[in-house]
Short mmCIF file of C-alpha atoms in Angstrom, two decimals:
data_model
loop_
_atom_site.label_atom_id
_atom_site.label_comp_id
_atom_site.label_asym_id
_atom_site.label_seq_id
_atom_site.Cartn_x
_atom_site.Cartn_y
_atom_site.Cartn_z
CA MET Z 738 -173.45 49.52 43.47
CA PHE Z 739 -173.75 45.90 44.38
CA PRO Z 740 -176.56 44.62 46.54
CA SER Z 741 -175.71 43.82 50.11
CA THR Z 742 -177.31 40.42 49.98
CA SER Z 743 -176.59 37.49 47.71
CA PRO Z 744 -179.11 36.66 45.10
CA ASP Z 745 -179.38 33.21 46.62
CA THR Z 746 -180.62 34.49 49.95
CA GLY Z 747 -183.74 32.64 51.01
CA ARG Z 748 -182.99 29.58 49.04
CA ASP Z 749 -182.32 26.22 50.62
CA PRO Z 750 -178.60 25.55 50.92
CA TRP Z 751 -177.20 22.71 48.87
CA ALA Z 752 -176.48 19.45 50.63
CA ASP Z 753 -173.00 18.11 51.01
CA ASP Z 754 -173.72 15.53 48.36
CA ALA Z 755 -173.68 16.17 44.68
CA ARG Z 756 -176.33 18.44 43.29
CA PRO Z 757 -179.35 16.34 42.46
CA GLY Z 758 -180.03 16.10 38.80
CA PRO Z 759 -183.21 15.49 37.00
CA ALA Z 760 -184.73 12.04 37.17
CA GLY Z 761 -184.82 11.66 33.44
CA PRO Z 762 -182.21 12.45 30.85
CA SER Z 763 -181.19 16.02 30.37
CA ARG Z 764 -183.19 17.89 27.85
CA GLY Z 765 -181.53 17.98 24.54
CA TYR Z 766 -178.71 15.50 25.42
CA PRO Z 767 -178.65 11.70 25.01
CA PRO Z 768 -178.13 9.56 28.08
CA GLY Z 769 -174.47 8.94 28.90
CA PRO Z 770 -172.90 5.49 28.78
CA ARG Z 771 -173.35 3.20 31.74
CA THR Z 772 -170.07 2.96 33.59
CA GLY Z 773 -170.97 1.36 36.87
CA PRO Z 774 -172.27 -2.08 37.78
CA GLU Z 775 -175.94 -2.72 37.87
CA ASP Z 776 -176.13 -4.09 41.38
CA GLY Z 777 -173.01 -2.60 42.91
CA SER Z 778 -171.23 -5.93 43.21
CA GLY Z 779 -168.59 -5.03 40.60
CA GLU Z 780 -169.54 -7.90 38.29
CA ARG Z 781 -172.50 -8.64 36.09
CA PRO Z 782 -174.48 -11.67 37.26
CA GLY Z 783 -174.16 -14.79 35.15
CA ARG Z 784 -170.91 -13.64 33.47
CA LYS Z 785 -167.60 -15.07 34.67
CA GLY Z 786 -165.22 -14.01 31.97
CA PRO Z 787 -164.86 -12.44 28.56
CA ARG Z 788 -166.34 -14.28 25.67
CA ARG Z 789 -163.97 -15.72 23.11
CA LEU Z 790 -164.76 -15.94 19.47
CA ARG Z 791 -164.75 -19.44 18.05
CA LYS Z 792 -164.69 -20.26 14.37
CA GLY Z 793 -167.95 -21.73 13.19
CA GLY Z 794 -169.77 -21.30 16.49
CA PRO Z 795 -170.81 -18.89 19.26
CA GLY Z 796 -168.52 -17.29 21.77
CA ARG Z 797 -166.88 -19.47 24.38
CA ARG Z 798 -166.07 -18.62 27.96
CA PRO Z 799 -163.04 -19.95 29.85
CA ASP Z 800 -165.24 -21.86 32.26
CA ASP Z 801 -166.68 -23.85 29.34
CA GLU Z 802 -163.26 -25.28 28.50
CA SER Z 803 -163.26 -27.51 31.54
CA ALA Z 804 -166.34 -29.30 30.24
CA ASP Z 805 -164.59 -30.11 26.95
CA ALA Z 806 -161.34 -31.30 28.53
CA PRO Z 807 -160.36 -34.85 27.44
CA GLU Z 808 -160.93 -37.63 29.86
CA GLU Z 809 -157.98 -39.05 31.69
CA GLU Z 810 -156.37 -42.08 30.08
CA GLY Z 811 -156.75 -45.40 31.76
CA PRO Z 812 -153.88 -47.37 33.28
CA PRO Z 813 -151.30 -48.73 30.84
CA VAL Z 814 -151.63 -52.23 29.50
CA PRO Z 815 -149.62 -54.57 31.75
CA VAL Z 816 -146.66 -56.46 30.31
CA ARG Z 817 -147.04 -60.19 30.79
CA ARG Z 818 -143.60 -61.65 31.37
CA SER Z 819 -144.49 -65.22 30.45
CA LEU Z 820 -146.00 -64.10 27.17
CA ALA Z 821 -142.95 -62.00 26.28
CA LEU Z 822 -140.69 -64.98 26.97
CA THR Z 823 -142.84 -67.23 24.79
CA VAL Z 824 -142.78 -64.82 21.87
CA ALA Z 825 -139.00 -64.49 22.28
CA GLY Z 826 -138.62 -68.26 22.09
CA PHE Z 827 -140.76 -68.41 18.96
CA ALA Z 828 -138.65 -65.75 17.27
CA ALA Z 829 -135.47 -67.65 18.14
CA LEU Z 830 -136.85 -70.94 16.77
CA LEU Z 831 -137.98 -69.19 13.59
CA GLY Z 832 -134.54 -67.72 13.03
CA VAL Z 833 -132.74 -71.00 13.74
CA GLY Z 834 -135.01 -72.89 11.35
CA LEU Z 835 -134.46 -70.47 8.47
CA VAL Z 836 -130.69 -70.25 9.01
CA LEU Z 837 -130.24 -74.02 9.19
CA GLY Z 838 -132.51 -74.47 6.20
CA ALA Z 839 -130.36 -72.07 4.19
CA GLN Z 840 -127.33 -74.25 4.92
CA THR Z 841 -129.01 -77.18 3.15
CA ALA Z 842 -129.44 -75.18 -0.06
CA GLY Z 843 -126.99 -75.79 -2.85
CA PRO Z 844 -126.85 -76.07 -6.64
CA GLY Z 845 -129.58 -78.53 -7.58
CA HIS Z 846 -130.65 -79.06 -3.95
CA ARG Z 847 -132.86 -76.12 -3.08
CA LEU Z 848 -136.13 -77.98 -2.58
CA PRO Z 849 -135.51 -78.70 1.15
CA PHE Z 850 -135.00 -75.01 1.80
CA ALA Z 851 -138.06 -74.21 -0.30
CA PHE Z 852 -140.20 -76.55 1.84
CA ILE Z 853 -138.95 -74.86 5.02
CA VAL Z 854 -139.73 -71.44 3.59
CA PHE Z 855 -143.20 -72.60 2.51
CA GLY Z 856 -143.92 -73.81 6.06
CA VAL Z 857 -143.04 -70.38 7.41
CA GLN Z 858 -145.24 -68.81 4.74
CA VAL Z 859 -148.20 -70.92 5.82
CA LEU Z 860 -147.71 -69.74 9.41
CA PHE Z 861 -147.57 -66.16 8.15
CA VAL Z 862 -150.84 -66.52 6.23
CA LEU Z 863 -152.66 -68.09 9.17
CA ALA Z 864 -151.42 -65.53 11.71
CA TRP Z 865 -151.93 -62.41 9.61
CA ALA Z 866 -155.23 -63.45 8.08
CA MET Z 867 -156.67 -64.18 11.53
CA ALA Z 868 -155.33 -60.88 12.89
CA VAL Z 869 -156.29 -58.55 10.02
CA ARG Z 870 -159.53 -60.38 9.13
CA PRO Z 871 -160.09 -59.14 5.59
CA PRO Z 872 -163.42 -59.83 3.84
CA ALA Z 873 -163.67 -63.33 2.38
CA LEU Z 874 -161.05 -64.53 4.85
CA LEU Z 875 -160.87 -68.08 3.49
CA VAL Z 876 -160.50 -66.89 -0.09
CA VAL Z 877 -157.71 -64.45 0.80
CA ALA Z 878 -155.90 -67.13 2.81
CA LEU Z 879 -156.08 -69.72 0.03
CA VAL Z 880 -155.03 -67.23 -2.64
CA SER Z 881 -152.11 -66.04 -0.51
CA ALA Z 882 -150.94 -69.61 0.10
CA GLY Z 883 -151.21 -70.32 -3.63
CA ALA Z 884 -149.20 -67.19 -4.45
CA ALA Z 885 -146.56 -68.30 -1.96
CA GLY Z 886 -146.28 -71.72 -3.60
CA ILE Z 887 -146.01 -70.19 -7.08
CA ALA Z 888 -143.36 -67.74 -5.89
CA ASP Z 889 -141.30 -70.53 -4.30
CA ALA Z 890 -141.51 -72.66 -7.44
CA ALA Z 891 -140.50 -69.70 -9.59
CA ALA Z 892 -137.58 -68.90 -7.29
CA VAL Z 893 -136.31 -72.49 -7.59
CA GLN Z 894 -136.97 -73.15 -11.28
CA SER Z 895 -136.27 -69.80 -12.95
CA GLU Z 896 -133.16 -69.67 -15.11
CA ILE Z 897 -132.05 -66.28 -13.80
CA ALA Z 898 -132.19 -65.58 -10.10
CA GLY Z 899 -134.26 -62.42 -9.72
CA LEU Z 900 -137.29 -60.91 -8.02
CA ALA Z 901 -139.36 -60.39 -11.19
CA PRO Z 902 -141.22 -63.77 -10.96
CA LEU Z 903 -142.00 -63.01 -7.30
CA GLY Z 904 -143.50 -59.65 -8.28
CA TYR Z 905 -145.72 -61.33 -10.86
CA ALA Z 906 -146.90 -63.89 -8.29
CA ALA Z 907 -147.69 -61.15 -5.77
CA ALA Z 908 -149.62 -59.10 -8.33
CA ALA Z 909 -151.65 -62.13 -9.45
CA GLY Z 910 -152.42 -63.09 -5.86
CA PHE Z 911 -153.57 -59.57 -5.00
CA VAL Z 912 -155.88 -59.38 -8.02
CA LEU Z 913 -157.39 -62.80 -7.32
CA GLY Z 914 -157.87 -61.93 -3.66
CA VAL Z 915 -159.74 -58.73 -4.51
CA LEU Z 916 -161.88 -60.53 -7.09
CA GLY Z 917 -162.74 -63.17 -4.51
CA GLN Z 918 -163.95 -60.44 -2.18
CA LEU Z 919 -166.10 -58.90 -4.90
CA VAL Z 920 -168.05 -62.10 -5.51
CA ARG Z 921 -170.15 -61.91 -2.35
CA ARG Z 922 -172.28 -58.83 -1.80
CA VAL Z 923 -171.61 -58.80 1.93
CA ASP Z 924 -167.84 -58.69 1.37
CA ARG Z 925 -168.16 -56.25 -1.51
CA VAL Z 926 -169.12 -53.44 0.86
CA ARG Z 927 -165.82 -53.69 2.77
CA VAL Z 928 -163.52 -54.44 -0.15
CA THR Z 929 -162.36 -50.83 -0.48
CA ASP Z 930 -161.28 -50.69 3.16
CA SER Z 931 -159.53 -54.06 2.94
CA LEU Z 932 -157.33 -53.38 -0.08
CA GLY Z 933 -154.38 -52.47 2.12
CA SER Z 934 -154.72 -55.51 4.37
CA THR Z 935 -155.06 -57.88 1.39
CA LEU Z 936 -152.00 -56.37 -0.27
CA LEU Z 937 -150.06 -56.62 3.00
CA ILE Z 938 -150.80 -60.32 3.41
CA VAL Z 939 -149.99 -61.24 -0.19
CA VAL Z 940 -146.77 -59.19 -0.42
CA GLY Z 941 -145.62 -60.32 3.02
CA VAL Z 942 -146.01 -64.02 2.27
CA VAL Z 943 -144.32 -63.72 -1.13
CA SER Z 944 -141.38 -61.79 0.34
CA PHE Z 945 -140.14 -64.96 2.06
CA ALA Z 946 -139.39 -66.41 -1.36
CA SER Z 947 -136.64 -63.82 -1.78
CA LEU Z 948 -134.57 -65.98 0.57
CA ILE Z 949 -134.63 -68.77 -2.02
CA VAL Z 950 -133.54 -66.34 -4.71
CA LEU Z 951 -130.80 -65.05 -2.41
CA SER Z 952 -129.45 -68.59 -1.92
CA ARG Z 953 -128.81 -68.84 -5.68
CA ILE Z 954 -126.45 -65.88 -5.98
CA PRO Z 955 -122.80 -65.69 -4.84
CA LYS Z 956 -122.42 -64.97 -1.13
CA GLY Z 957 -126.17 -65.45 -0.81
CA THR Z 958 -126.07 -68.25 1.75
CA GLN Z 959 -123.56 -66.36 3.88
CA ALA Z 960 -125.74 -63.25 3.63
CA ILE Z 961 -128.77 -65.24 4.78
CA THR Z 962 -126.79 -66.54 7.75
CA VAL Z 963 -125.61 -63.08 8.78
CA CYS Z 964 -128.89 -61.24 8.22
CA LEU Z 965 -131.29 -63.80 9.68
CA THR Z 966 -129.04 -64.42 12.68
CA ALA Z 967 -129.00 -60.69 13.37
CA THR Z 968 -132.78 -60.59 12.93
CA GLY Z 969 -133.38 -63.51 15.28
CA VAL Z 970 -131.06 -62.10 17.95
CA ALA Z 971 -132.66 -58.66 17.68
CA LEU Z 972 -136.20 -59.99 18.11
CA LEU Z 973 -135.13 -62.35 20.90
CA VAL Z 974 -133.33 -59.65 22.90
CA ALA Z 975 -136.11 -57.11 22.34
CA ARG Z 976 -138.73 -59.45 23.77
CA LEU Z 977 -136.50 -60.58 26.65
CA THR Z 978 -135.84 -56.96 27.57
CA ASP Z 979 -139.59 -56.27 27.56
CA ALA Z 980 -140.04 -59.16 29.98
CA VAL Z 981 -137.46 -57.72 32.39
CA ALA Z 982 -137.52 -53.92 31.93
CA PRO Z 983 -140.30 -52.66 29.62
CA TRP Z 984 -139.36 -48.97 29.93
CA PRO Z 985 -139.74 -46.30 28.86
CA ARG Z 986 -143.19 -47.23 27.63
CA LEU Z 987 -143.73 -46.06 24.07
CA ALA Z 988 -147.52 -45.98 24.46
CA PRO Z 989 -149.83 -46.96 27.32
CA GLN Z 990 -151.82 -49.25 25.02
CA VAL Z 991 -148.75 -51.11 23.68
CA PRO Z 992 -146.94 -53.43 26.13
CA ARG Z 993 -143.50 -52.65 24.69
CA GLY Z 994 -140.57 -50.55 25.85
CA ALA Z 995 -138.06 -48.46 23.96
CA ALA Z 996 -135.14 -50.16 25.72
CA GLY Z 997 -135.97 -53.50 24.11
CA VAL Z 998 -136.10 -52.04 20.61
CA VAL Z 999 -132.78 -50.23 20.96
CA VAL Z 1000 -130.88 -52.99 22.77
CA GLY Z 1001 -132.23 -55.65 20.39
CA ALA Z 1002 -131.07 -53.77 17.29
CA MET Z 1003 -127.65 -53.12 18.84
CA LEU Z 1004 -126.99 -56.71 19.89
CA GLY Z 1005 -128.24 -57.99 16.54
CA THR Z 1006 -125.74 -55.74 14.80
CA LEU Z 1007 -122.97 -56.89 17.12
CA THR Z 1008 -123.77 -60.54 16.41
CA SER Z 1009 -123.62 -59.98 12.66
CA ALA Z 1010 -120.25 -58.24 13.02
CA VAL Z 1011 -118.88 -61.22 14.94
CA LEU Z 1012 -120.14 -63.63 12.28
CA GLY Z 1013 -118.63 -61.49 9.54
CA SER Z 1014 -115.17 -62.07 10.96
CA PHE Z 1015 -115.53 -65.84 10.39
CA LEU Z 1016 -117.46 -66.11 7.11
CA VAL Z 1017 -115.76 -66.03 3.73
CA GLY Z 1018 -116.56 -62.93 1.68
CA PHE Z 1019 -117.47 -60.79 4.69
CA THR Z 1020 -115.66 -58.39 6.94
CA PRO Z 1021 -116.86 -57.24 10.35
CA THR Z 1022 -117.75 -53.87 8.85
CA SER Z 1023 -119.78 -55.20 5.91
CA ALA Z 1024 -121.49 -57.78 8.09
CA ALA Z 1025 -122.35 -55.15 10.68
CA LEU Z 1026 -123.83 -52.92 7.96
CA VAL Z 1027 -126.19 -55.56 6.55
CA GLY Z 1028 -126.97 -56.83 10.04
CA LEU Z 1029 -127.89 -53.35 11.25
CA VAL Z 1030 -130.36 -52.83 8.41
CA THR Z 1031 -132.10 -56.17 8.81
CA ALA Z 1032 -132.13 -56.12 12.62
CA ALA Z 1033 -133.53 -52.59 12.82
CA THR Z 1034 -136.11 -53.40 10.14
CA ALA Z 1035 -137.26 -56.50 12.01
CA VAL Z 1036 -137.65 -54.91 15.45
CA LEU Z 1037 -139.50 -51.92 13.99
CA ALA Z 1038 -141.86 -54.21 12.08
CA ASP Z 1039 -142.49 -56.18 15.27
CA LEU Z 1040 -143.22 -52.94 17.13
CA ALA Z 1041 -145.55 -51.74 14.37
CA VAL Z 1042 -147.58 -54.93 14.71
CA GLY Z 1043 -148.15 -54.11 18.39
CA TYR Z 1044 -149.38 -50.62 17.50
CA ALA Z 1045 -151.71 -52.05 14.85
CA GLU Z 1046 -153.21 -54.51 17.30
CA ALA Z 1047 -153.72 -51.77 19.90
CA GLY Z 1048 -155.43 -49.62 17.24
CA ARG Z 1049 -157.85 -52.41 16.37
CA LEU Z 1050 -158.75 -52.92 20.02
CA MET Z 1051 -159.28 -49.18 20.56
CA ALA Z 1052 -161.53 -49.10 17.48
CA GLY Z 1053 -163.82 -51.64 19.14
CA GLU Z 1054 -162.93 -54.64 17.02
CA PRO Z 1055 -163.01 -58.00 18.81
CA PRO Z 1056 -159.59 -59.42 19.74
CA THR Z 1057 -158.17 -62.08 17.46
CA LEU Z 1058 -157.04 -65.58 18.35
CA TRP Z 1059 -154.29 -65.10 20.93
CA ILE Z 1060 -151.77 -67.45 19.33
CA ALA Z 1061 -152.15 -65.76 15.93
CA ARG Z 1062 -151.95 -62.32 17.51
CA HIS Z 1063 -148.62 -63.04 19.20
CA MET Z 1064 -147.07 -64.92 16.28
CA GLN Z 1065 -147.80 -61.96 14.02
CA GLY Z 1066 -144.92 -59.78 15.23
CA PRO Z 1067 -141.94 -62.14 14.71
CA LEU Z 1068 -143.35 -63.37 11.41
CA GLY Z 1069 -143.77 -59.82 10.20
CA GLY Z 1070 -140.22 -58.99 11.27
CA PHE Z 1071 -138.71 -61.87 9.28
CA ALA Z 1072 -140.98 -61.14 6.30
CA LEU Z 1073 -139.59 -57.61 6.10
CA ALA Z 1074 -136.02 -58.67 6.84
CA ALA Z 1075 -135.92 -61.15 3.93
CA PRO Z 1076 -136.15 -58.59 1.07
CA ALA Z 1077 -133.95 -56.21 3.07
CA ALA Z 1078 -131.26 -58.92 3.18
CA TYR Z 1079 -131.56 -59.45 -0.57
CA ALA Z 1080 -131.26 -55.72 -1.25
CA MET Z 1081 -128.22 -55.32 1.00
CA CYS Z 1082 -126.50 -58.34 -0.58
CA VAL Z 1083 -127.09 -57.11 -4.14
CA LEU Z 1084 -126.23 -53.46 -3.51
CA PHE Z 1085 -123.32 -53.63 -1.06
CA LEU Z 1086 -121.70 -57.09 -1.37
#
C-alpha cells in the first residue's frame, strides 16, 4: 500500500523561479561555457566589432579603419589661360621656324638648316637641364650642347645619310656626362639616380639632328613639312583648347584636359592630310598616316612633361625657372616627333 501523504510533506514548496543551484560549480562537472553578457547590456564593454586578422600585425577592428583613411585631396591646380596661350604661341613659332628652315635645305646648302636646328637644340638643353636639374648641371649642359653640334656636323658631312653617326654622338655625350658627374664627390652620390635624366637630355637634343638627315633623302623635305606642320598644329590646338575648355581633367595636379589632347591630335592629322593632297610624292592617306603618328607622339610627350613636373613638385623639389618649365613641353614634343618623322618616311614612303 502507498502512503497517504507525499514524501515531500513538510518541506518548503519550491518558488516559481528556477530551482536554486549551488553557488559553486557542480561537484564532479566542469563549469559550463558563459553564454550571457557580463553586465546584461548585450555587448562587452570596449569592443565594437569583430577583430580582423591582418598580415604582419595584430587584429584590426572596423572602427580603426577610419583613422587610416587617406586625407582628402586638395583643390585642383588652376589653369592659367594667359600661360596656355603663351605656350601655344611658342609651339607655333617653333614649328614655323623648323618648317621654313627645312625649305632652305638643298644639295650642298644644308648649313642654314643646321644652324636653325642647333638653335632649337640649345633651347632644349637650357629648358630641360634647368627643369630636370641633374648633378653637375653645367657639365651636363655643355656636354649635351657639344653632342648636339657633333651630331649636326655628322648629319651634314657624312657620305651616307643615316642615324648611325647620331647614335655614336649620343653615346659619347652620355658617357662624358656621367664621367663629369663622377668627378665631384657631392655629385657622385646622386649619379645613380640621375642616369635616366642625363640620358634623356642627351638623346633628346641629338634627336633633332635626324631632321637634317631626313632632308638628305628623297621626299625628306616634304616629309618634314607634313610631319612638323602636323606637330605644330597639334600642340597649338591642344594648348588653345586647355585655355578655353580644360576638361575633363586628367589629374588634379596637372593643368591639362583630355579634350585638348584628343582635338589637337585630330586637327594635326587633318592638316597633314590636306597638305598631302598638294605635295608631290604624297597622298592624303599617306600624309594623314605620318601626320597622325607625329602629332599623337608630340601631344603625348607634351602631356608627359606636365605629369613629370607635377611629380617633382609633389616630391617636395623646388620649382624650376618658370620660362624653362613651360618651354619644356613643346620642345619635348618636337624632339620626339623628329625621329618619328624619320622612321615614318623610311618605313612607309
